[in-house]
């Protein structure tokens, strides 16, 4: 998917307003009020909190913390993995992703394509780059049980979205009816109940 | 996602050739060889075979059976559901989908969005229409245990792709490493083994 | 033509508001107010009224009756043809169309390309599919003088537009100056007057 | 419609080759063989021949006479109108058009929109500019019965296409079945025969 | 770059309003208020004032003087060159440009590509056409020291933008720090001061 | 600018072939020959050589070193700045850029917009992010005369292009005629000669 293109040099998102209306885009500030700081953020400068059930944290630029990125068709993300931590299977409906390992020893990355469900897997060392094709399920796993890891990613949309497979399947709001999950995964109602419990809800 | 647009009236896919090269698109036949039949197919006219573990079958137009659809940015599909059958959770990375129930009594449809994992669910009777937003996980379930159902869908790409959640997660080739699935779904290695077995592989 | 792409999962059209402004798109409702019904419509479930000069009726999904289709890049249509009825020559400036005959015995479909004005014509039986390339003039004619016909179509835009040739040429508001029509079609002023009268205006 | 965008600075069309295959685009020459002349043409420098049934001639840049325009998303055209000449009703499926009258005294231009068939008409003097929205039927008529006129147009596609209404409706190859035209325009078979004869075929 | 495409026949820019908000696009007027004049402008009909340091003037259509061009993906421009005048090196970030020399004797045009900085140069006589690829630096120089020249250009965006090299480098607001210019061009601080002075600021 | 979108999950560039033809895109390998390594590169893992007249080096992913990035709409780059080094004024015609400082103490970044030539400047510390809007001239300068700096950038095209202002203006092949540069920058022939010499050619 490709974000709609620019009709002007930039359209700095207006983060101050409480919107009274919505549309497929973001309101922008008057260009005469634009300053350099609108194109700047330090929100990726600190490690994210990885003390959660997956042991990972992803911090992204958004039109809120980087208003100048509005309508520019890209996002940057910082991925922190605790020792043994995982960014679980997920997809970005609206963007491809290219990731570089900055810190760590060995991170496994992989994705699955749609025609034959082929899995592509690779191990990254610092400085290594991997690309996750647009819209496909992928994951990152820190194989090192003692050292944390950090990666930087570029994504090809200002709002790529993130459909996290365990959340979407087992922790939707409301829950997907059991019958659908039983028939989808060939599991039992007790399996579903147990998985939901383990996932925290 | 939006397919690249046309630079000509049509570009009828050349299905006769064994390609000696590949690119992001399809080779087309010489326009002087184009006939009406290239824009025609009867491949959706018969019910698909629903005697499988999900009790459903989806037949789509493709550039192979409908060569005139190449570069036109759309696909049509016929969905057959056996009594109690399901089109399991899946997404189309490159297309949105609008579906109309043609035959049947009651089909449940639903999808999950990415921000808060909200589930949207609806029950369809014949003539009812539902839209699945682009790239989001969705399903169709025939609630009638006695009557089959048939639906027709339009999709907004010539090749929307189909990432089927159970296949992508538990039946990829090769298998996604157990550690990734255990950490993603908080299940055990035995769970994974059992689910794979039940899914047929 | 390809609709501008999504910057979010969905942007459900706000049909309640009387707009105080307009732009190339639709206002959407606050995502917290979105419900399943916004992605649902039964507006294609009943046959349209075909008692008009052409003996046909096309009912389409729109952002008004299917607000969840906004920004998703597609439309679904139901085409009803009375015995001998016709959807007269028309084009969709912003969309391609794929149509499947659901009910009827024999419907003739065709379109004309722009380079050499080649006509492509086909006869459809129920279950048959045909694709009309984007922006080209096409028609559907129910060859059966006794039985009505119904078709379902997918179009590759949320608002493909419909330029109906007889209306655009002979029934525009105001009328196209006679001199233009005489020189375009090589007809006389009386011809034009008569044609307009026969077309109902 | 928007042409697919560039993945390089330019992709100069290869006009020397007899293609052995086709695709939605043009083959380009090796960039090391590109010269300035590929971006140049004098094909619009002479008046076109207007001694035909419409009294007009349109000469356009194409990827053949201006190979450097390939993949650049635009076309330029020269429109010559004999005294009283007309560019008959036509549409460009894949492009909008902006036209400026260079020479002449008074040219009427107009187009019809699709929702209510509203006609927009204007008279141009030299230096005046008019824009024809994408995909809509439009015409140009030289109101001066003694002086010729010349206009220059820019179009927003490398191959906008041109569906000329009289040709598409009455002079397609093969002819559109009379029944379709009779029902579309509410004319008789004799009318159709006469119109075809007057249009030259 | 390709402007976002239309979701309607046209979206005539609302030039009367003082905007209370901004977005990547233009507000449009209610379609019921659209008249032919919105698609018309005479703003290119008179020569522009070329009595400036470059001896040139470019007048373009905009959504302000040609409101009907909004969302149509194109612009037309009139370029006037005094004897010996120049349109200095500049680029259009969001559009390609095709230009035709209407009046004059000999105008040199050229552009530079990005891979190897190859320069493509051509001399135009009246009626000659040249295409400047999208986003690349280019210029037009009237080689005739006695006769003025006029050209018409089509550009593939409603707002292609214009980054004029001397202004962007030496006359930005505020000035680019001397250190950046010294290191970029390998010039001295005095050079920079002198160039700025000569450029008028 | 937005790269044409995917019609398949991925289209891994075929880097082995010496092309016998060219088009606006890249040839891909047979999907059955795709392996994980095609989505992987270590080409950004080592510092680039900064011993040149600017004291900087940019290493990017390309379809050659990261074939899986073909058609995915993005590029990743590693920018190395020597103490006091500069990435001189340049633009990316086909992409926006988001950059994060990984290593260093203080790097000045800035860009110039096209309407009023406003300069936006910022100083980055490690972890800070800045976005350069698409197609606009920008620079990066290492303000630290003792410590080198390294940044990682994401760009929104598989081939954004890079028009380096000093190269394009003063070192094109062949040279831009002196008259053009004199009139563009208001410099003398001797200035031009000297600048070219200082720039190394």
PDB file of C-alpha atoms in Angstrom, chain D residues 3-154:
ATOM      1  CA  UNK D   3       0.316   6.593 -14.337  1.00  0.00           C
ATOM      2  CA  UNK D   4       2.566   4.284 -12.274  1.00  0.00           C
ATOM      3  CA  UNK D   5       5.434   6.368 -10.941  1.00  0.00           C
ATOM      4  CA  UNK D   6       9.112   6.309 -11.792  1.00  0.00           C
ATOM      5  CA  UNK D   7      11.663   4.082 -10.115  1.00  0.00           C
ATOM      6  CA  UNK D   8      14.505   5.945 -11.835  1.00  0.00           C
ATOM      7  CA  UNK D   9      15.209   9.398 -13.253  1.00  0.00           C
ATOM      8  CA  UNK D  10      13.876   8.471 -16.690  1.00  0.00           C
ATOM      9  CA  UNK D  11      13.165   5.402 -18.779  1.00  0.00           C
ATOM     10  CA  UNK D  12      13.551   6.435 -22.407  1.00  0.00           C
ATOM     11  CA  UNK D  13      11.255   4.295 -24.551  1.00  0.00           C
ATOM     12  CA  UNK D  14      12.968   1.906 -26.918  1.00  0.00           C
ATOM     13  CA  UNK D  15      11.352   2.687 -30.251  1.00  0.00           C
ATOM     14  CA  UNK D  16      13.765   0.729 -32.372  1.00  0.00           C
ATOM     15  CA  UNK D  17      12.810  -2.723 -31.243  1.00  0.00           C
ATOM     16  CA  UNK D  18       9.993  -4.781 -32.700  1.00  0.00           C
ATOM     17  CA  UNK D  19       8.698  -6.041 -29.429  1.00  0.00           C
ATOM     18  CA  UNK D  20       8.687  -9.759 -28.784  1.00  0.00           C
ATOM     19  CA  UNK D  21       6.629  -9.267 -25.690  1.00  0.00           C
ATOM     20  CA  UNK D  22       4.283  -6.728 -24.131  1.00  0.00           C
ATOM     21  CA  UNK D  23       3.411  -5.478 -20.666  1.00  0.00           C
ATOM     22  CA  UNK D  24       1.734  -2.535 -18.942  1.00  0.00           C
ATOM     23  CA  UNK D  25       4.486  -0.118 -19.877  1.00  0.00           C
ATOM     24  CA  UNK D  26       7.240   0.385 -22.418  1.00  0.00           C
ATOM     25  CA  UNK D  27      10.668  -1.093 -22.811  1.00  0.00           C
ATOM     26  CA  UNK D  28      13.435   1.411 -22.334  1.00  0.00           C
ATOM     27  CA  UNK D  29      16.859   1.795 -23.817  1.00  0.00           C
ATOM     28  CA  UNK D  30      20.065   1.261 -21.894  1.00  0.00           C
ATOM     29  CA  UNK D  31      20.683   4.520 -20.009  1.00  0.00           C
ATOM     30  CA  UNK D  32      24.198   4.698 -21.443  1.00  0.00           C
ATOM     31  CA  UNK D  33      22.605   5.172 -24.888  1.00  0.00           C
ATOM     32  CA  UNK D  34      20.354   8.061 -23.890  1.00  0.00           C
ATOM     33  CA  UNK D  35      20.948  11.373 -25.674  1.00  0.00           C
ATOM     34  CA  UNK D  36      19.310  14.791 -25.466  1.00  0.00           C
ATOM     35  CA  UNK D  37      17.327  14.169 -28.607  1.00  0.00           C
ATOM     36  CA  UNK D  38      15.290  11.521 -26.822  1.00  0.00           C
ATOM     37  CA  UNK D  39      13.713  14.300 -24.775  1.00  0.00           C
ATOM     38  CA  UNK D  40      13.020  16.450 -27.828  1.00  0.00           C
ATOM     39  CA  UNK D  41      10.461  16.453 -30.625  1.00  0.00           C
ATOM     40  CA  UNK D  42       9.371  18.843 -33.353  1.00  0.00           C
ATOM     41  CA  UNK D  43       6.267  16.776 -34.156  1.00  0.00           C
ATOM     42  CA  UNK D  44       3.946  19.511 -32.841  1.00  0.00           C
ATOM     43  CA  UNK D  45       5.598  22.269 -34.873  1.00  0.00           C
ATOM     44  CA  UNK D  46       3.481  22.066 -38.000  1.00  0.00           C
ATOM     45  CA  UNK D  47      -0.284  22.425 -38.345  1.00  0.00           C
ATOM     46  CA  UNK D  48      -2.088  19.110 -38.633  1.00  0.00           C
ATOM     47  CA  UNK D  49      -4.304  18.248 -41.593  1.00  0.00           C
ATOM     48  CA  UNK D  50      -7.838  19.419 -40.878  1.00  0.00           C
ATOM     49  CA  UNK D  51      -9.430  18.396 -44.200  1.00  0.00           C
ATOM     50  CA  UNK D  52     -11.602  15.662 -42.687  1.00  0.00           C
ATOM     51  CA  UNK D  53     -15.246  15.309 -41.702  1.00  0.00           C
ATOM     52  CA  UNK D  54     -14.716  17.126 -38.414  1.00  0.00           C
ATOM     53  CA  UNK D  55     -12.358  19.826 -39.623  1.00  0.00           C
ATOM     54  CA  UNK D  56      -9.868  19.210 -36.854  1.00  0.00           C
ATOM     55  CA  UNK D  57      -6.584  17.474 -36.148  1.00  0.00           C
ATOM     56  CA  UNK D  58      -4.886  16.575 -32.897  1.00  0.00           C
ATOM     57  CA  UNK D  59      -1.178  15.777 -32.832  1.00  0.00           C
ATOM     58  CA  UNK D  60       0.201  14.446 -29.573  1.00  0.00           C
ATOM     59  CA  UNK D  61       3.544  13.600 -28.110  1.00  0.00           C
ATOM     60  CA  UNK D  62       3.881   9.863 -27.593  1.00  0.00           C
ATOM     61  CA  UNK D  63       6.556   7.543 -26.320  1.00  0.00           C
ATOM     62  CA  UNK D  64       7.392   6.978 -30.011  1.00  0.00           C
ATOM     63  CA  UNK D  65       8.065  10.581 -31.035  1.00  0.00           C
ATOM     64  CA  UNK D  66       9.179  11.729 -27.564  1.00  0.00           C
ATOM     65  CA  UNK D  67      10.744   8.625 -26.000  1.00  0.00           C
ATOM     66  CA  UNK D  68      11.928  10.564 -22.955  1.00  0.00           C
ATOM     67  CA  UNK D  69       8.313  11.166 -21.964  1.00  0.00           C
ATOM     68  CA  UNK D  70       7.909   7.494 -21.113  1.00  0.00           C
ATOM     69  CA  UNK D  71       7.029   7.021 -17.434  1.00  0.00           C
ATOM     70  CA  UNK D  72       6.901  10.789 -16.879  1.00  0.00           C
ATOM     71  CA  UNK D  73       3.139  10.903 -16.597  1.00  0.00           C
ATOM     72  CA  UNK D  74       2.304  13.518 -19.191  1.00  0.00           C
ATOM     73  CA  UNK D  75       1.573  14.239 -22.837  1.00  0.00           C
ATOM     74  CA  UNK D  76       1.426  17.458 -24.845  1.00  0.00           C
ATOM     75  CA  UNK D  77      -0.957  17.911 -27.752  1.00  0.00           C
ATOM     76  CA  UNK D  78      -1.446  20.398 -30.568  1.00  0.00           C
ATOM     77  CA  UNK D  79      -5.072  20.904 -31.647  1.00  0.00           C
ATOM     78  CA  UNK D  80      -5.765  22.496 -35.030  1.00  0.00           C
ATOM     79  CA  UNK D  81      -9.303  23.560 -35.878  1.00  0.00           C
ATOM     80  CA  UNK D  82     -10.338  24.576 -39.369  1.00  0.00           C
ATOM     81  CA  UNK D  83     -12.850  27.405 -39.620  1.00  0.00           C
ATOM     82  CA  UNK D  84     -16.005  25.952 -38.039  1.00  0.00           C
ATOM     83  CA  UNK D  85     -14.097  22.798 -37.231  1.00  0.00           C
ATOM     84  CA  UNK D  86     -14.812  20.638 -34.201  1.00  0.00           C
ATOM     85  CA  UNK D  87     -13.000  18.191 -31.989  1.00  0.00           C
ATOM     86  CA  UNK D  88     -16.114  16.065 -31.510  1.00  0.00           C
ATOM     87  CA  UNK D  89     -17.320  14.804 -28.131  1.00  0.00           C
ATOM     88  CA  UNK D  90     -14.684  12.502 -26.662  1.00  0.00           C
ATOM     89  CA  UNK D  91     -13.138  11.492 -23.351  1.00  0.00           C
ATOM     90  CA  UNK D  92      -9.655  10.610 -22.146  1.00  0.00           C
ATOM     91  CA  UNK D  93     -10.103   7.606 -19.856  1.00  0.00           C
ATOM     92  CA  UNK D  94      -6.700   8.028 -18.191  1.00  0.00           C
ATOM     93  CA  UNK D  95      -6.028  11.732 -18.107  1.00  0.00           C
ATOM     94  CA  UNK D  96      -7.209  15.210 -17.317  1.00  0.00           C
ATOM     95  CA  UNK D  97      -6.519  17.940 -19.876  1.00  0.00           C
ATOM     96  CA  UNK D  98      -5.652  21.622 -19.640  1.00  0.00           C
ATOM     97  CA  UNK D  99      -5.796  23.566 -22.886  1.00  0.00           C
ATOM     98  CA  UNK D 100      -4.688  27.062 -23.927  1.00  0.00           C
ATOM     99  CA  UNK D 101      -5.846  28.767 -27.102  1.00  0.00           C
ATOM    100  CA  UNK D 102      -2.797  30.019 -28.972  1.00  0.00           C
ATOM    101  CA  UNK D 103      -4.290  31.273 -32.234  1.00  0.00           C
ATOM    102  CA  UNK D 104      -7.834  31.987 -33.376  1.00  0.00           C
ATOM    103  CA  UNK D 105     -10.661  34.283 -32.394  1.00  0.00           C
ATOM    104  CA  UNK D 106     -13.273  32.307 -30.506  1.00  0.00           C
ATOM    105  CA  UNK D 107     -13.402  28.658 -29.602  1.00  0.00           C
ATOM    106  CA  UNK D 108     -16.220  27.096 -27.603  1.00  0.00           C
ATOM    107  CA  UNK D 109     -15.203  24.394 -25.169  1.00  0.00           C
ATOM    108  CA  UNK D 110     -17.345  22.313 -22.863  1.00  0.00           C
ATOM    109  CA  UNK D 111     -17.688  19.091 -20.898  1.00  0.00           C
ATOM    110  CA  UNK D 112     -20.422  17.072 -19.198  1.00  0.00           C
ATOM    111  CA  UNK D 113     -20.168  15.707 -15.658  1.00  0.00           C
ATOM    112  CA  UNK D 114     -21.557  12.332 -14.642  1.00  0.00           C
ATOM    113  CA  UNK D 115     -23.882  12.875 -11.696  1.00  0.00           C
ATOM    114  CA  UNK D 116     -26.500  15.152 -13.208  1.00  0.00           C
ATOM    115  CA  UNK D 117     -25.138  15.498 -16.737  1.00  0.00           C
ATOM    116  CA  UNK D 118     -24.476  19.166 -16.160  1.00  0.00           C
ATOM    117  CA  UNK D 119     -22.851  20.873 -19.137  1.00  0.00           C
ATOM    118  CA  UNK D 120     -20.075  23.394 -18.547  1.00  0.00           C
ATOM    119  CA  UNK D 121     -19.379  25.592 -21.521  1.00  0.00           C
ATOM    120  CA  UNK D 122     -16.991  28.479 -22.102  1.00  0.00           C
ATOM    121  CA  UNK D 123     -15.719  30.590 -24.958  1.00  0.00           C
ATOM    122  CA  UNK D 124     -11.966  30.997 -25.281  1.00  0.00           C
ATOM    123  CA  UNK D 125      -9.941  33.803 -26.808  1.00  0.00           C
ATOM    124  CA  UNK D 126      -6.206  33.503 -27.411  1.00  0.00           C
ATOM    125  CA  UNK D 127      -4.347  33.108 -24.120  1.00  0.00           C
ATOM    126  CA  UNK D 128      -7.378  31.657 -22.347  1.00  0.00           C
ATOM    127  CA  UNK D 129      -7.060  28.354 -20.515  1.00  0.00           C
ATOM    128  CA  UNK D 130      -9.674  25.697 -19.768  1.00  0.00           C
ATOM    129  CA  UNK D 131      -9.456  22.418 -17.872  1.00  0.00           C
ATOM    130  CA  UNK D 132     -11.367  19.275 -18.824  1.00  0.00           C
ATOM    131  CA  UNK D 133     -11.698  16.995 -15.800  1.00  0.00           C
ATOM    132  CA  UNK D 134     -10.387  13.491 -16.122  1.00  0.00           C
ATOM    133  CA  UNK D 135     -12.488  10.930 -17.969  1.00  0.00           C
ATOM    134  CA  UNK D 136     -15.368  13.235 -18.824  1.00  0.00           C
ATOM    135  CA  UNK D 137     -16.808  13.805 -22.304  1.00  0.00           C
ATOM    136  CA  UNK D 138     -15.771  17.134 -23.821  1.00  0.00           C
ATOM    137  CA  UNK D 139     -15.481  19.006 -27.110  1.00  0.00           C
ATOM    138  CA  UNK D 140     -13.854  22.046 -28.758  1.00  0.00           C
ATOM    139  CA  UNK D 141     -15.653  23.996 -31.516  1.00  0.00           C
ATOM    140  CA  UNK D 142     -14.178  26.810 -33.608  1.00  0.00           C
ATOM    141  CA  UNK D 143     -17.012  29.329 -33.738  1.00  0.00           C
ATOM    142  CA  UNK D 144     -15.202  31.362 -36.350  1.00  0.00           C
ATOM    143  CA  UNK D 145     -16.270  30.322 -39.818  1.00  0.00           C
ATOM    144  CA  UNK D 146     -13.383  32.165 -41.473  1.00  0.00           C
ATOM    145  CA  UNK D 147     -10.309  31.750 -39.278  1.00  0.00           C
ATOM    146  CA  UNK D 148      -8.566  28.618 -38.156  1.00  0.00           C
ATOM    147  CA  UNK D 149      -7.567  28.083 -34.538  1.00  0.00           C
ATOM    148  CA  UNK D 150      -4.718  26.352 -32.730  1.00  0.00           C
ATOM    149  CA  UNK D 151      -4.501  25.252 -29.138  1.00  0.00           C
ATOM    150  CA  UNK D 152      -1.906  23.513 -26.984  1.00  0.00           C
ATOM    151  CA  UNK D 153      -2.938  21.012 -24.333  1.00  0.00           C
ATOM    152  CA  UNK D 154      -1.227  19.233 -21.469  1.00  0.00           C
TER     153      UNK D 154
END
